[in-house]
Structure formats: structure tokens, C-alpha cells
Coordinates of C-alpha atoms in Angstrom, one line a residue:
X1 CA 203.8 301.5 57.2
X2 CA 206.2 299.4 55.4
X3 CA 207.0 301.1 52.0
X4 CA 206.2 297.5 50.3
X5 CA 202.8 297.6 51.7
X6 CA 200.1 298.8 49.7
X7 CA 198.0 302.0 51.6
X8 CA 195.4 300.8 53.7
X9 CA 196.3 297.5 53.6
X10 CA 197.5 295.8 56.8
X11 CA 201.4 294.5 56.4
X12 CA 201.2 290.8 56.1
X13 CA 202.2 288.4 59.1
X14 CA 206.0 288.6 59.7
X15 CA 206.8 291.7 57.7
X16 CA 208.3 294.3 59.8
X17 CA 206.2 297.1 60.9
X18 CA 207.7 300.9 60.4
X19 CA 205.7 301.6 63.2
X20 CA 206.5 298.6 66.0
X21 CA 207.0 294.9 65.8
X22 CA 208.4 292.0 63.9
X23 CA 208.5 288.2 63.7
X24 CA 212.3 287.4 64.3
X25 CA 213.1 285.2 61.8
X26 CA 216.4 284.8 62.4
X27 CA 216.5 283.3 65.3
X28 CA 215.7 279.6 65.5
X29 CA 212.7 278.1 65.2
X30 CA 212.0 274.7 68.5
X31 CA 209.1 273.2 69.0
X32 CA 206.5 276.1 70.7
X33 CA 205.9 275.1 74.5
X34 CA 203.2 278.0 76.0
X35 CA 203.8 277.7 79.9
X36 CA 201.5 280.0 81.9
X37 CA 204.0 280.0 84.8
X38 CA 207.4 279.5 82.9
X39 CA 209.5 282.3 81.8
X40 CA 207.7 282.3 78.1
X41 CA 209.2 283.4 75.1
X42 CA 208.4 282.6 71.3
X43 CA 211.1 282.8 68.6
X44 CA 208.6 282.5 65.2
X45 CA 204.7 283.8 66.3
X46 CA 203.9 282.7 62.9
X47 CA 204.4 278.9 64.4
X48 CA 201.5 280.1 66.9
X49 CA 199.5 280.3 64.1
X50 CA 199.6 277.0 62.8
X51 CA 200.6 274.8 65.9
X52 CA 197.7 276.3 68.0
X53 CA 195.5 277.7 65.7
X54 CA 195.9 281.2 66.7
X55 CA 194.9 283.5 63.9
X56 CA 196.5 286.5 62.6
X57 CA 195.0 289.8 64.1
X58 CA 195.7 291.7 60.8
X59 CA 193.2 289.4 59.0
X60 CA 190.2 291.0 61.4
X61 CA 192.1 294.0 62.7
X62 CA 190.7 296.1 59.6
X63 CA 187.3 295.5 61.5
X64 CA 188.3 296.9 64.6
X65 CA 186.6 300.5 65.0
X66 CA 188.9 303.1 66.3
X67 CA 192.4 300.4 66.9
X68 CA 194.0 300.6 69.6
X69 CA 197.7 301.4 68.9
X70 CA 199.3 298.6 69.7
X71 CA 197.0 297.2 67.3
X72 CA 198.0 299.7 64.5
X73 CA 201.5 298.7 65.2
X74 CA 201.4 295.2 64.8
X75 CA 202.3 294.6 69.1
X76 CA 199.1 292.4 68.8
X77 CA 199.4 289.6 66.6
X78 CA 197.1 286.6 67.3
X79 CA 193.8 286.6 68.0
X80 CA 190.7 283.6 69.1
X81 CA 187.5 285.1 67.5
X82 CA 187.9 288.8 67.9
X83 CA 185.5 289.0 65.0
X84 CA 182.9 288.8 67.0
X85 CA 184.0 291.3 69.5
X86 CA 184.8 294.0 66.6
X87 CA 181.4 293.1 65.3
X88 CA 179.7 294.1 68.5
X89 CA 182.2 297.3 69.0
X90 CA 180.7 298.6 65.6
X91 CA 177.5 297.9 66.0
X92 CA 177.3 299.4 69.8
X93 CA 176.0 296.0 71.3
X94 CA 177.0 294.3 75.0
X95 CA 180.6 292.5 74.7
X96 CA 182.9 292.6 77.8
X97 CA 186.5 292.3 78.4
X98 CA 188.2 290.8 81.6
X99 CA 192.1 290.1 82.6
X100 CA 193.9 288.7 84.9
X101 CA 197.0 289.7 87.6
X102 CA 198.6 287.0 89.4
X103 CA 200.4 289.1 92.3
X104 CA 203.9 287.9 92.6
X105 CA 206.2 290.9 92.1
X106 CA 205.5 294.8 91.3
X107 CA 203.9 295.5 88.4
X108 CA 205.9 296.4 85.7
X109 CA 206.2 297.8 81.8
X110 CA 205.5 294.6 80.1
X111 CA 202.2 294.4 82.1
X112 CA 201.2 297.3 81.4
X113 CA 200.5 295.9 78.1
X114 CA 197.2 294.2 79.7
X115 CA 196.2 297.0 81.8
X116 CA 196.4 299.3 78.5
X117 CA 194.1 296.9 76.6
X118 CA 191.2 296.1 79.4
X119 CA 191.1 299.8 80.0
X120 CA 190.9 300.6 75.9
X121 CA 187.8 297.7 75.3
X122 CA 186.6 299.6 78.6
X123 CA 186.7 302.9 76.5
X124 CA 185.2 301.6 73.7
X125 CA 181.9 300.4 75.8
X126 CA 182.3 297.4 76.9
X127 CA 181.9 296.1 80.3
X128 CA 185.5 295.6 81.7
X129 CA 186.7 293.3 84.4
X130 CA 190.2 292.8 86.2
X131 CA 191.1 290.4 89.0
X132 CA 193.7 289.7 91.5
X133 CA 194.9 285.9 90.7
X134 CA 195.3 285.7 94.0
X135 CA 194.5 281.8 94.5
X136 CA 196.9 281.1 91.7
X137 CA 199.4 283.2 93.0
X138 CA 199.3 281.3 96.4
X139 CA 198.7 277.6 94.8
X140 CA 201.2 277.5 92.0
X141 CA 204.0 280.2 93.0
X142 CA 203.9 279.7 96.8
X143 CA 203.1 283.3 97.6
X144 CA 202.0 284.0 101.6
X145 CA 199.1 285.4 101.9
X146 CA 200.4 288.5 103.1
X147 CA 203.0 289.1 100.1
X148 CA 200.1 288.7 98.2
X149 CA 197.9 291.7 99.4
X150 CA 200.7 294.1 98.8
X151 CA 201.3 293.3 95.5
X152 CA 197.8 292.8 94.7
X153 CA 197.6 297.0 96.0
X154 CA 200.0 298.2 93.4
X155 CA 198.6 296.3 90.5
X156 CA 195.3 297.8 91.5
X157 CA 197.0 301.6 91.9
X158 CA 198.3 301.6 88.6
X159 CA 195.4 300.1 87.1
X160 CA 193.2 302.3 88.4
X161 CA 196.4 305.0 87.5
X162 CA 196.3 304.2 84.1
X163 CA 192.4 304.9 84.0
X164 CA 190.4 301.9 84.6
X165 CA 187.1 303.4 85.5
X166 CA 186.1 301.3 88.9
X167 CA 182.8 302.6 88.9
X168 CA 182.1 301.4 85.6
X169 CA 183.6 298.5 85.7
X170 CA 184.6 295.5 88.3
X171 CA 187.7 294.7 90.3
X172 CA 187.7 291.8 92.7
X173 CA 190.1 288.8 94.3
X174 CA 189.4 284.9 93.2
X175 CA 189.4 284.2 96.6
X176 CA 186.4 286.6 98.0
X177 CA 184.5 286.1 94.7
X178 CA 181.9 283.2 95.8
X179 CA 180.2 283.4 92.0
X180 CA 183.9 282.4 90.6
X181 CA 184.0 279.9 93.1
X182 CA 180.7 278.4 92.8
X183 CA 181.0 278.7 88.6
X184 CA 184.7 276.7 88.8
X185 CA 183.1 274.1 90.5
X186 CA 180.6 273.5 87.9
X187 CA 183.4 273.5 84.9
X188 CA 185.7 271.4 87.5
X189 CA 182.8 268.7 86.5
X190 CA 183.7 268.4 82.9
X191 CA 187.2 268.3 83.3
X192 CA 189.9 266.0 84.0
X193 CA 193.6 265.5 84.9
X194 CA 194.5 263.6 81.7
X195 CA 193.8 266.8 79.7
X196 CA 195.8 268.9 82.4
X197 CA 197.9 266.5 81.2
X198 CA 198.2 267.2 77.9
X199 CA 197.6 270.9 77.9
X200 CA 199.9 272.2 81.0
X201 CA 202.3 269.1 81.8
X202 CA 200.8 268.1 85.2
X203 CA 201.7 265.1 86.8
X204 CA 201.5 262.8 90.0
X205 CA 203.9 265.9 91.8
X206 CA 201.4 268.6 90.9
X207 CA 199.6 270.0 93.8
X208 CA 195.6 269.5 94.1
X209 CA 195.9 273.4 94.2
X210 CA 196.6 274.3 91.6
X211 CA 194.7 272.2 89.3
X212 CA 192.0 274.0 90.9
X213 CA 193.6 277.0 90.6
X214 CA 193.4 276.2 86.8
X215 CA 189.6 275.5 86.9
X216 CA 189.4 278.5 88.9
X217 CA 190.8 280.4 86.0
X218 CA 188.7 279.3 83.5
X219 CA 186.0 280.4 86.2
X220 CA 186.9 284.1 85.7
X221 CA 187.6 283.7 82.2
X222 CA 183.7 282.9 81.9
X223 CA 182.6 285.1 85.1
X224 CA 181.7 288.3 82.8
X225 CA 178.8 286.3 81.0
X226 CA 177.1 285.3 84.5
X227 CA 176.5 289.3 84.6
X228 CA 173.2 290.5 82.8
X229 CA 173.5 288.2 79.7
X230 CA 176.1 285.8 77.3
X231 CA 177.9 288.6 75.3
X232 CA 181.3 288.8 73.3
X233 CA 184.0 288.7 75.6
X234 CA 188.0 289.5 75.1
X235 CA 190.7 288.3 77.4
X236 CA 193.9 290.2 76.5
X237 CA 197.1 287.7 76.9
X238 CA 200.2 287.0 76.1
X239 CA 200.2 283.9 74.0
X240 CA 202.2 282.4 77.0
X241 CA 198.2 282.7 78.5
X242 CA 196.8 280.8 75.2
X243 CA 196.1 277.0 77.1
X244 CA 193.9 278.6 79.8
X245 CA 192.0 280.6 76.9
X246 CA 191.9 276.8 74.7
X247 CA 190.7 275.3 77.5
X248 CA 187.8 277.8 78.8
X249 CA 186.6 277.7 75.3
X250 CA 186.5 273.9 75.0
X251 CA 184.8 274.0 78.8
X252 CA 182.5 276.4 78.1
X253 CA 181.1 274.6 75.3
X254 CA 180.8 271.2 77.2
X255 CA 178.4 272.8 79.8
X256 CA 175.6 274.0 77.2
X257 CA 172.6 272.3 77.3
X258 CA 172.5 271.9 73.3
X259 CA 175.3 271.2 70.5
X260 CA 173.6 273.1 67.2
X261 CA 175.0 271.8 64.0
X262 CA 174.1 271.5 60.2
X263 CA 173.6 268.1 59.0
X264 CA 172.0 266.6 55.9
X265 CA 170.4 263.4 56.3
X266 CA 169.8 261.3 59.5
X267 CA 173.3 260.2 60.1
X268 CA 176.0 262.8 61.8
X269 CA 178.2 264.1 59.9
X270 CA 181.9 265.7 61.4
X271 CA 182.9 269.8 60.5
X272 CA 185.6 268.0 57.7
X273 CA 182.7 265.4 56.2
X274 CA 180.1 267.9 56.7
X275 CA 181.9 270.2 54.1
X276 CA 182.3 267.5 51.3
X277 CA 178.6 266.8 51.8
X278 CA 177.6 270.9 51.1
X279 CA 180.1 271.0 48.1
X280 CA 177.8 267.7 46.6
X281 CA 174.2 269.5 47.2
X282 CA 175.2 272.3 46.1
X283 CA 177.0 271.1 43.0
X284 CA 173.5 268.8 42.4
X285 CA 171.8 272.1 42.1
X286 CA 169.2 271.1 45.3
X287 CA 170.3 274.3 47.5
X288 CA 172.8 276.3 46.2
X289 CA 174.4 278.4 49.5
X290 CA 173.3 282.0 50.1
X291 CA 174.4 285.3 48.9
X292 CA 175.4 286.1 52.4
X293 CA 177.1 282.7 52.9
X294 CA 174.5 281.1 55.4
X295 CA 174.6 277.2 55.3
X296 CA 171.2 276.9 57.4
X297 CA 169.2 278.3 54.7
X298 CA 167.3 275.5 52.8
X299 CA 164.8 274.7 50.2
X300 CA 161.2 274.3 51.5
X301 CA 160.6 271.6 49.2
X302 CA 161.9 267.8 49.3
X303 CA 165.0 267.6 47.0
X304 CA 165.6 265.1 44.5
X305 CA 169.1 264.0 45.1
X306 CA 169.9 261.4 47.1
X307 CA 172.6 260.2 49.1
X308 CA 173.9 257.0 46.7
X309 CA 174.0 260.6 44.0
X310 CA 176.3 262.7 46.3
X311 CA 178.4 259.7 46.9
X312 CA 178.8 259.1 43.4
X313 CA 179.6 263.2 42.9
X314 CA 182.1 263.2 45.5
X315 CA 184.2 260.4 44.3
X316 CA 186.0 262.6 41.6
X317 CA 185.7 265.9 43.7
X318 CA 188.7 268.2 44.3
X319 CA 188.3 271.0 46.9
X320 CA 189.9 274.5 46.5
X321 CA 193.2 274.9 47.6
X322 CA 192.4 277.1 50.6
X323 CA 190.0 273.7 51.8
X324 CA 192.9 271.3 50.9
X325 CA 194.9 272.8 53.9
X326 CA 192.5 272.8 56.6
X327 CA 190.7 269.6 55.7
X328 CA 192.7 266.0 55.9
X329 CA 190.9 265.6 52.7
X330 CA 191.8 261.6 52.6
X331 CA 190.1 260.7 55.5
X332 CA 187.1 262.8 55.6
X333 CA 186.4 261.9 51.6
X334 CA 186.8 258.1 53.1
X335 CA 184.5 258.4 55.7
X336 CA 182.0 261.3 54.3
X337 CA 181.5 258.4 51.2
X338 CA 181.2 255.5 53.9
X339 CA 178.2 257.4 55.4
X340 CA 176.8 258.4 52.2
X341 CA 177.1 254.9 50.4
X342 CA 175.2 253.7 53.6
X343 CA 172.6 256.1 53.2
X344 CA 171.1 254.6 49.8
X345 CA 168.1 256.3 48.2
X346 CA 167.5 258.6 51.9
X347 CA 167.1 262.0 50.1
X348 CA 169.6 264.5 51.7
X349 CA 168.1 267.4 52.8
X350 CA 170.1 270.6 55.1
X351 CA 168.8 271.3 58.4
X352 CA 169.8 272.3 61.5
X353 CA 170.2 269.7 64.4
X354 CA 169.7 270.5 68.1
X355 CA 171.8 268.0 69.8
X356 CA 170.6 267.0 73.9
X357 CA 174.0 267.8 75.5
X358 CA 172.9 268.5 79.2
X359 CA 169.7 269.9 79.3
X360 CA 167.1 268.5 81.6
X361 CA 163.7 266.9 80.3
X362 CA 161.8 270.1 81.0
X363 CA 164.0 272.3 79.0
X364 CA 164.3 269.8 76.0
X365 CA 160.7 269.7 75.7
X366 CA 160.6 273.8 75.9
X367 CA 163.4 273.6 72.8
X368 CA 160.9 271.8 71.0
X369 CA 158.0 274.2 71.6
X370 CA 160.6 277.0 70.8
X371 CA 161.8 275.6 67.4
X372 CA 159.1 277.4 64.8
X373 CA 158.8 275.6 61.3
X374 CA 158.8 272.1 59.6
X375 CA 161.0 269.9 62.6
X376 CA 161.5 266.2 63.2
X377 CA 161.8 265.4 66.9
X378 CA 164.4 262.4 67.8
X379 CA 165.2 260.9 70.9
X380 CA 168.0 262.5 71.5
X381 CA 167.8 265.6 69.1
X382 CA 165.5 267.8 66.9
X383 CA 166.0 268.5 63.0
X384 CA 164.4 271.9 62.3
X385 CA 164.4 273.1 58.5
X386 CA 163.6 276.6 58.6
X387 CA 166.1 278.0 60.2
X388 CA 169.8 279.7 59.9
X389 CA 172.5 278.4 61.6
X390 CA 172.9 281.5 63.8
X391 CA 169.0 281.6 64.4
X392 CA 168.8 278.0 66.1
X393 CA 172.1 279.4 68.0
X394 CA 169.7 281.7 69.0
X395 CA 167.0 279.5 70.0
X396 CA 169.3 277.1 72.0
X397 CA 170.7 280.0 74.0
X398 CA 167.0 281.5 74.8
X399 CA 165.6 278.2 76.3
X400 CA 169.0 277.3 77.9
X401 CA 169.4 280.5 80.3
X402 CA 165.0 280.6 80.6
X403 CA 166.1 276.8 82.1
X404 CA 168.8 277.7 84.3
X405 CA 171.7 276.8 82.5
X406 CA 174.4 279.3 81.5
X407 CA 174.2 279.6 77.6
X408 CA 178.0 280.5 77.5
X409 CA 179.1 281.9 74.5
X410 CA 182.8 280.7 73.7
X411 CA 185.5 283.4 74.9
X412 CA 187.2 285.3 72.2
X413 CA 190.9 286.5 72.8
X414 CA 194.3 288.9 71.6
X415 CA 197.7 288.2 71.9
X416 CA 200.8 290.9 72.2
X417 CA 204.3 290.2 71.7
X418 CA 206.6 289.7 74.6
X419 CA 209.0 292.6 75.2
X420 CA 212.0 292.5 75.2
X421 CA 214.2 292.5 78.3
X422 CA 216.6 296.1 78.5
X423 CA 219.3 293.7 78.9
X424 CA 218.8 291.8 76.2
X425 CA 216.9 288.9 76.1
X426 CA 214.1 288.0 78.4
X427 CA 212.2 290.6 80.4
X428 CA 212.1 289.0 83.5
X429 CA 211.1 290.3 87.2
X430 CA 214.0 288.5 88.8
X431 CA 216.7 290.6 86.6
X432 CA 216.1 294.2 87.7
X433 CA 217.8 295.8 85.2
X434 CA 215.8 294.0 82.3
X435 CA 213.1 295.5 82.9
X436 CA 211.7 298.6 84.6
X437 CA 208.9 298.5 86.9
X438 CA 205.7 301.1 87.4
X439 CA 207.1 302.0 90.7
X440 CA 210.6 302.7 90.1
X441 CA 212.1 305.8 91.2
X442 CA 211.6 307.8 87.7
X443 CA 215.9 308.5 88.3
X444 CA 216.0 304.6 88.2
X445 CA 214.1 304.3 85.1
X446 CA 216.1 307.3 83.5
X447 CA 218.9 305.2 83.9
X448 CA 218.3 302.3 83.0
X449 CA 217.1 303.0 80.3
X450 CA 220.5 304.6 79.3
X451 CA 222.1 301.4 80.1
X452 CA 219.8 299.4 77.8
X453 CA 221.1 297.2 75.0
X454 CA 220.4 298.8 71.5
X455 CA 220.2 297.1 67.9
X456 CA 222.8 299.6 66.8
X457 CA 226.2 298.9 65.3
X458 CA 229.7 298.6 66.6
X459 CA 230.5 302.4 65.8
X460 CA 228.8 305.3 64.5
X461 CA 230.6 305.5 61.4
X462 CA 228.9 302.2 61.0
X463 CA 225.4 303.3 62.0
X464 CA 225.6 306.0 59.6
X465 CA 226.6 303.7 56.8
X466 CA 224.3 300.8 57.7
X467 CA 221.4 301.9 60.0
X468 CA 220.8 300.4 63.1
X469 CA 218.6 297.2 63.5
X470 CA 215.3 298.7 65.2
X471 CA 213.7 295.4 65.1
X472 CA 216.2 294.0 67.1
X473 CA 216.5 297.1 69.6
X474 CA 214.7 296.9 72.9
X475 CA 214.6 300.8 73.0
X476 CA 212.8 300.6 70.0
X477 CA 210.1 299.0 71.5
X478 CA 210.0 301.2 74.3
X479 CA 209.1 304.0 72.0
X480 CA 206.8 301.2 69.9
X481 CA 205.5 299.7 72.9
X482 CA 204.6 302.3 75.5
X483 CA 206.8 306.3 75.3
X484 CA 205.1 307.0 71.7
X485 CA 201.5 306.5 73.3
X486 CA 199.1 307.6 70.6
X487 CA 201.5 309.3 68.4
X488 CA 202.4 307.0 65.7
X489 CA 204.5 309.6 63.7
X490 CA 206.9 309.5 66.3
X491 CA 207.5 305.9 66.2
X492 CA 207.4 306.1 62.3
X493 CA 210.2 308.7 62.8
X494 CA 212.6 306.7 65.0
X495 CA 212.2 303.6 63.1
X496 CA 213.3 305.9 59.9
X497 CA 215.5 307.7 61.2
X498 CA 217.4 304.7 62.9
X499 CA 217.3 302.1 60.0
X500 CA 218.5 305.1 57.9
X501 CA 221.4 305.5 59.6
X502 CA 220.0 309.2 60.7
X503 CA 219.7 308.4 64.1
X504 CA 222.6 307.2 66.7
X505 CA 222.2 305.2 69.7
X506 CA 223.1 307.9 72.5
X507 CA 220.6 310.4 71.1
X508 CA 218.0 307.5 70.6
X509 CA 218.5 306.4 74.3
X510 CA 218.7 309.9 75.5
X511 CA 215.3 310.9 74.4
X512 CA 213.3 307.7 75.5
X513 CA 214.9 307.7 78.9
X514 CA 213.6 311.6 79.5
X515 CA 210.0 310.1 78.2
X516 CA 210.3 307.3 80.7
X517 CA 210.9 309.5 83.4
X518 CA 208.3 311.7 82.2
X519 CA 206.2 308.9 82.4
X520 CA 207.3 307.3 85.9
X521 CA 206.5 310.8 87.6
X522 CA 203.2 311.3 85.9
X523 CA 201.8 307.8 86.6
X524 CA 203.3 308.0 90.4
X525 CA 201.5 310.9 90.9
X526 CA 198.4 309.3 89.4
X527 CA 199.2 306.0 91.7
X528 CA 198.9 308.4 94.7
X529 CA 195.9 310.1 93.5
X530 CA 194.4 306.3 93.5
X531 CA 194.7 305.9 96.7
X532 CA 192.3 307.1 98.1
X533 CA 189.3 305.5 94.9
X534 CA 190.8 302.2 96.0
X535 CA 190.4 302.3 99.5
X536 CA 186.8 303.1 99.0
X537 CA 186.3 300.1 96.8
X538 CA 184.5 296.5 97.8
X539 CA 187.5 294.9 97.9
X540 CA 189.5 293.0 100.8
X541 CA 193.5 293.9 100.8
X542 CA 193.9 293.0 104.0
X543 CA 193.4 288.9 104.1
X544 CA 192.7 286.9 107.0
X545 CA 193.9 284.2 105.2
X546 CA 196.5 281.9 106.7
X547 CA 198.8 279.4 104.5
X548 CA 202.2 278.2 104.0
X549 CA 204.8 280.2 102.4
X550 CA 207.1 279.3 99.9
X551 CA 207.2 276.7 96.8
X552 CA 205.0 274.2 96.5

């Protein structure tokens, strides 16, 4: 840990971690562009934060029972609602975790990163899926079908290498996976190309492909949750993954039967009004909020205040700071007052409101039956007053799935940093020596790891004096990302040692590459080994698939 950072306390976002991973400040900061099939990079991951709304894992990563070390050592940043995924880790309830491998090249260090984080969530209980992006592979790279099936074996060897349990857990292609198929069609219904548009940059040149490719994606994201029951699920990415996560979590919303939200009084209120209404209520002493934070949790009895008296609170009210920067407080106390003004002498009054989405007359009706307590039934929605938020969440789900309909809980997701290439840089599978993949010759990865680019000085006189610049060192990471494994003491000790001026560059380098050839040879042997588990496995290598080659 960094010596600034109180013990047992997470470093905050951006320090430098002692034990793996930094924002690079230095470098500067351009407008974020995340590009699922560009060669990704970010500069600042704090500007993920607050351009996309990615939060910052160490803010739930405390919650997180028996971390994972790349999440000890800050290599995953960002997370989508991993709350809830901790939450049902701890408390030993169904959550799954799925990822994807689009099969265009060997498999290599970086993705390791993603095979290493399905198989932990794996580990820790939950039921673990990977896939073979195969139609993506084909539709937006151009990939034959036949250079697909080979690469598509060794991502599976060194998967299954690395210790995903197949018989545990699931393994399949996009393209034999009918329930994918039949699922993407479904989501393909509430979608359309001006938000491919605005999320991945398509235009009039962009193949039919693969925009369904992209709905195909979202498909799989969601695919875990059509097995036994809705549950928690994690889809480990780099953030360069992050539009196809937005955009499963925005589809799988639009498909449930019912929208649940709180509201007040018989007009709608949005998430930005609806707050400015709770802060008047409660401040009029009708329903102060719960101990345990709750919002659904209401009075039995008819309050007193009215809507003309909140209006008349909220002219002069000021939100806390921490509501002032996630609220455009302007518009929402124009509009919440608007509403309010309009509403006269109607008493306001929380409930919950069940909102008629998609759901057919026959499971509308069963809602109704289902909602227990006082309730006021609308034409297009039911008020229901004694019930918690999360209970009529509850509810909705229960008659949605009894009714055929999917009951999708939004996916959650993590997000690990991009390593850095050997060369400097990039990683990327078009420069060879940048970066070293899981079936090198262990000799190869020996040496290039000798040849990598350090963070070191110009000599060692310097080194000595200064200390080297681990943060900036690819072989750092190496040891950060993947040679240390478990052992954080050893990645303490090289950071140390190395900013300290203790450690030089050829020793450094010396020492990883004999723990990457270490590894190589043990996972190789472990790759051959798999051979024989995947050829037993219900899955097609061998497609009969016929298609152009090349780009598209």
C-alpha cells in the first residue's frame, strides 16, 4: 500500500498503487472514444468515471469477499453495479459471470486478464460462462470461417489451462447457440440504428452484420439469466468493452414487462425531480426516510401536506453538495415546482408505481392480484402503498417470468487497465514483440521479455540516485499483472526496491523473464493436458460454415 494511505483503507482513484497500477497523469488528457474493435487505449481512467459513468471499484471493492488480486492491486478500476454481485458473493446466493473471446489471433497475456477473472467469480460460486465470438469475429473483422475454428481451440485450451471448470460451468460458439440467437432477436426489436449511431459510430458503410453482431452480443451478455432464474451477473471487460455493457443494460430494461418507480402524487415525477420532492416530505415531517435508507416505506395514514406546501418548501431549498453534482439542480427545481404548483391541494403521498411497459393483459391483471396492501389501479399503472422499493421489484419480476417474459435483471460489470505493450506503448497482436502470447515458445517469451522497455533511468548511477519509474515500466506490470500471481509481497518488493533505487533494470528483467518462462512451460503443459477435456466437450470446432474471407 501506498505509505500515504491509511491501513485498510483503499488508495484513492489515481494514487499509485505499491502493489500494481496507476492513472497516468502525465500524459494528456483527449476526449475518451471506447471502440470495441479499435486499438483502445485511455490516457486518464478517472475521465471514464465521469464521461461514462463508470464508478470507481475501490468505492465497493472493500465488499468484495476474498479479492481477487488484481483487485487488491488496483488492475481493476471501474465497475457497473458490482455491488450487487459482492452482495450475493457474501451472502452465498446465485450470481453468474460470463465473457467473451472474439477469435482473431492467439490468445495472449493481456487476455489472460479475462480468463483469470471468469475463472476467479467461477471459484467463488458463481455460475461461469465463456463464448467464442465467433459471429463477431466473422462479421466485423472478416475472419474465414476456418481461421476462426483454430483460434477459437486455443482460446479454449488455455482457458480450460488456466482452470475454467467445464463441467461446472458453460463454453459455447454464438453461432451454434440457438437460445443466443432466438434471445438477440427479441432485444434486436427494441433497438435501432440511430443509437448504433451514437454509441459505436455506424453508418450507411456499416455491414447488416455486424449490427447484428452487436445485438448478438448483448444476447450473450443477458444469456446467463435465461438459465434457472434472473441473478447478479458480472461481465469482466476492458473499458474498451463498456458501450456493449451500456447498451445491454439499457436493452435489458426496455424488454421488462413493468417499470417500478417511487412517486408521490398522481403526476410522474423524473429520478432528478423525484429527489427534490423526498427532500420536501421529509422536511414537512409527513414520512421521514428509514433507518436503513428505504424510500418505499410510507406512512399508513393520509398526510397532511400538500403539494402547493412542498412547492412553497422547495422554492428556498439547497441540496447537499454531494446532490448538487449529480443533479442539474436548475432544471429539475424548475420543473419538480411546475408539477407541484399544478398539483394544488392533491395531498402528496409516497408509493410505489408499477408502470405497464410490455406486459400482456393477462399478466397486468396477475400484477394486480399479486400487489398485497392499500393500491390504486390506473389504466396504465398501479400505485401500491405498502411496499419497499425493492419488494415491488420483487413482485414485478415474480409475475413477469410466471407470464413468460424474461424479468432481466440489469448486468453488472469490472473494468482492468490495458497493459502495456513490451515495446512501449500499445500491446497490440500485430507487433509481436509488444506483447507475448500463451503459446509462445517459453525461449521466445524469455527473451522478449529481456528486450522489453523499462521505466528505468539513463544509467545506473542514475537509478541508484533517483529510482526507476515503476509506474511507467511495462515489466513492472508483468510482475503486477500476471508473474506475482497471488503473492503480493513480491510485487510490494519490486515496486520498493525499484523506486528506491535498490533495484536495476537487468536484474529486474532478469528475474521476470525466468518467471515468464516458468510460466509458458507450465501453462503449455497444462494446454496439452486440455486436450483431450475439450475434445469431449458439446462444442463444434470444426464448422461447416462457408463465408467470405477478408474485410468487410
Amino acid at each position: 500500500m501506498d505509505e500515504d494511505t491509511p491501513e485498510g483503507e483503499p488508495p484513492a482513484a489515481g494514487d499509485p498503487r505499491t502493489d500494481g497500477g496507476t492513472e497516468r497523469a502525465d500524459e494528456p488528457t483527449e476526449d475518451v472514444a471506447l471502440d470495441p474493435w479499435g486499438s483502445a487505449s485511455v490516457g486518464d481512467y478517472a475521465d471514464l468515471f465521469e464521461e461514462f459513468g463508470i464508478e470507481a471499484f475501490d468505492e465497493v471493492g472493500g465488499d468484495v469477499p476474498d479479492p481477487h488480486y488484481l483487485m487488491r492491486r488496483g488492475v481493476i478500476f471501474g465497475h457497473r453495479e458490482y455491488d450487487a454481485v459482492a452482495e450475493a458473493m457474501a451472502n452465498d446466493e446465485p450470481f453468474a459471470a460470463l465473457s467473451g473471446f472474439m477469435p482473431t489471433g492467439d490468445p495472449h497475456i493481456g487476455h489472460k486478464l479475462v480468463f483469470d477473472e471468469l475463472i476467479y467469480h467461477q471459484r467463488q460460486g458463481g455460475d461461469a460462462f465463456g463464448l467464442i465470438a465467433d459471429l463477431e469475429a466473422h462479421s466485423a473483422r472478416g475472419m474465414s470461417w476456418s481461421e476462426i475454428d483454430e483460434h477459437a481451440r486455443n482460446y479454449l485450451l488455455s482457458l480450460l489451462a488456466l482452470g475454467f471448470d467445464a463441467e461446472e460451468g458453460e463454453l459455447y460458439r454464438q453461432s451454434d447457440n440457438r437460445a443466443v440467437q432466438d434471445l438477440g432477436f427479441e432485444l434486436g426489436s427494441k433497438a435501432n440504428f440511430s443509437e448504433f449511431e451514437a454509441i459505436y459510430g455506424f453508418d450507411g458503410e456499416t455491414n447488416v452484420s455486424h449490427m447484428q453482431s452487436v445485438i448478438t452480443q448483448t444476447a450473450d451478455i443477458l444469456y446467463p439469466q435465461l438459465v434457472d432464474e434472473p441473478k447478479p451477473t458480472v461481465i469482466p471487460v476492458g473499458p474498451d468493452q463498456d458501450p456493449h455493457v451500456r447498451l445491454t443494460r439499457d436493452l435489458a430494461t426496455r424488454v421488462r414487462y413493468f417499470k417500478v418507480t417511487e412517486a408521490f402524487a398522481s403526476f410522474e415525477l423524473d429520478d432528478d425531480e423525484r429527489r427534490l420532492v423526498r427532500a420536501a416530505y421529509d422536511a414537512l415531517g409527513a414520512s421521514p426516510a428509514s433507518e436503513d435508507g428505504d424510500e418505499g416505506i410510507v406512512d399508513d395514514a393520509e398526510t397532511d401536506v400538500r403539494c402547493e406546501d412542498a412547492a412553497d418548501w422547495l422554492v428556498d431549498y439547497e441540496p447537499p453538495e454531494s446532490d448538487r453534482e449529480s443533479v442539474d439542480l436548475a432544471a429539475a427545481k424548475s420543473t419538480a415546482l411546475d408539477k407541484l404548483e399544478a398539483g394544488g391541494k392533491e395531498p402528496l403521498r409516497p408509493r410505489v408505481r408499477f408502470f405497464d411497459r410490455n406486459a400482456t393483459d393477462e399478466a397486468f391483471e396477475a400484477l394486480i392480484e399479486a400487489v398485497e396492501g392499500e393500491k390504486r389501479v390506473f389504466e396504465g399503472h398501479v400505485d401500491a402503498f405498502d411496499l419497499t422499493r425493492d419488494e415491488a421489484e420483487s413482485v414485478a419480476r415474480e409475475v413477469e417470468i410466471d407470464h413468460d417474459g424474461f424479468g432481466f435483471r440489469q448486468p453488472s460489470s469490472i473494468y482492468h487497465r490495458f497493459m502495456t505493450g513490451l515495446t512501449g506503448g500499445k500491446m497490440s497482436s500485430s507487433i509481436p514483440a509488444s506483447h507475448i502470447s500463451l503459446l509462445d515458445d517459453p525461449e521466445d517469451g524469455y527473451d522478449k521479455v529481456r528486450s522489453a522497455t523499462t521505466g528505468g533511468r539513463d544509467t545506473a548511477e542514475k537509478q541508484r540516485e533517483l529510482g526507476g519509474e515503476a509506474d511507467e515500466c511495462p515489466v513492472y506490470e508483468l510482475y503486477a499483472y500476471l508473474l506475482a500471481g497471488d503473492d503480493d509481497e513480491l510485487t510490494k518488493t519490486v515496486y520498493s526496491e525499484c523506486v528506491n533505487g535498490e533495484r536495476l533494470c537487468g536484474g529486474c528483467k532478469e528475474q521476470a523473464a525466468e518467471l515468464m518462462r516458468e510460466f509458458l512451460e507450465d501453462h503449455q503443459e497444462k494446454r496439452e493436458e486440455a486436450e483431450e477435456l475439450l475434445d469431449d466437450l458439446d462444442i463444434d470446432l470444426d464448422s461447416d460454415r462457408r463465408g467470405t474471407g477478408g474485410e468487410h
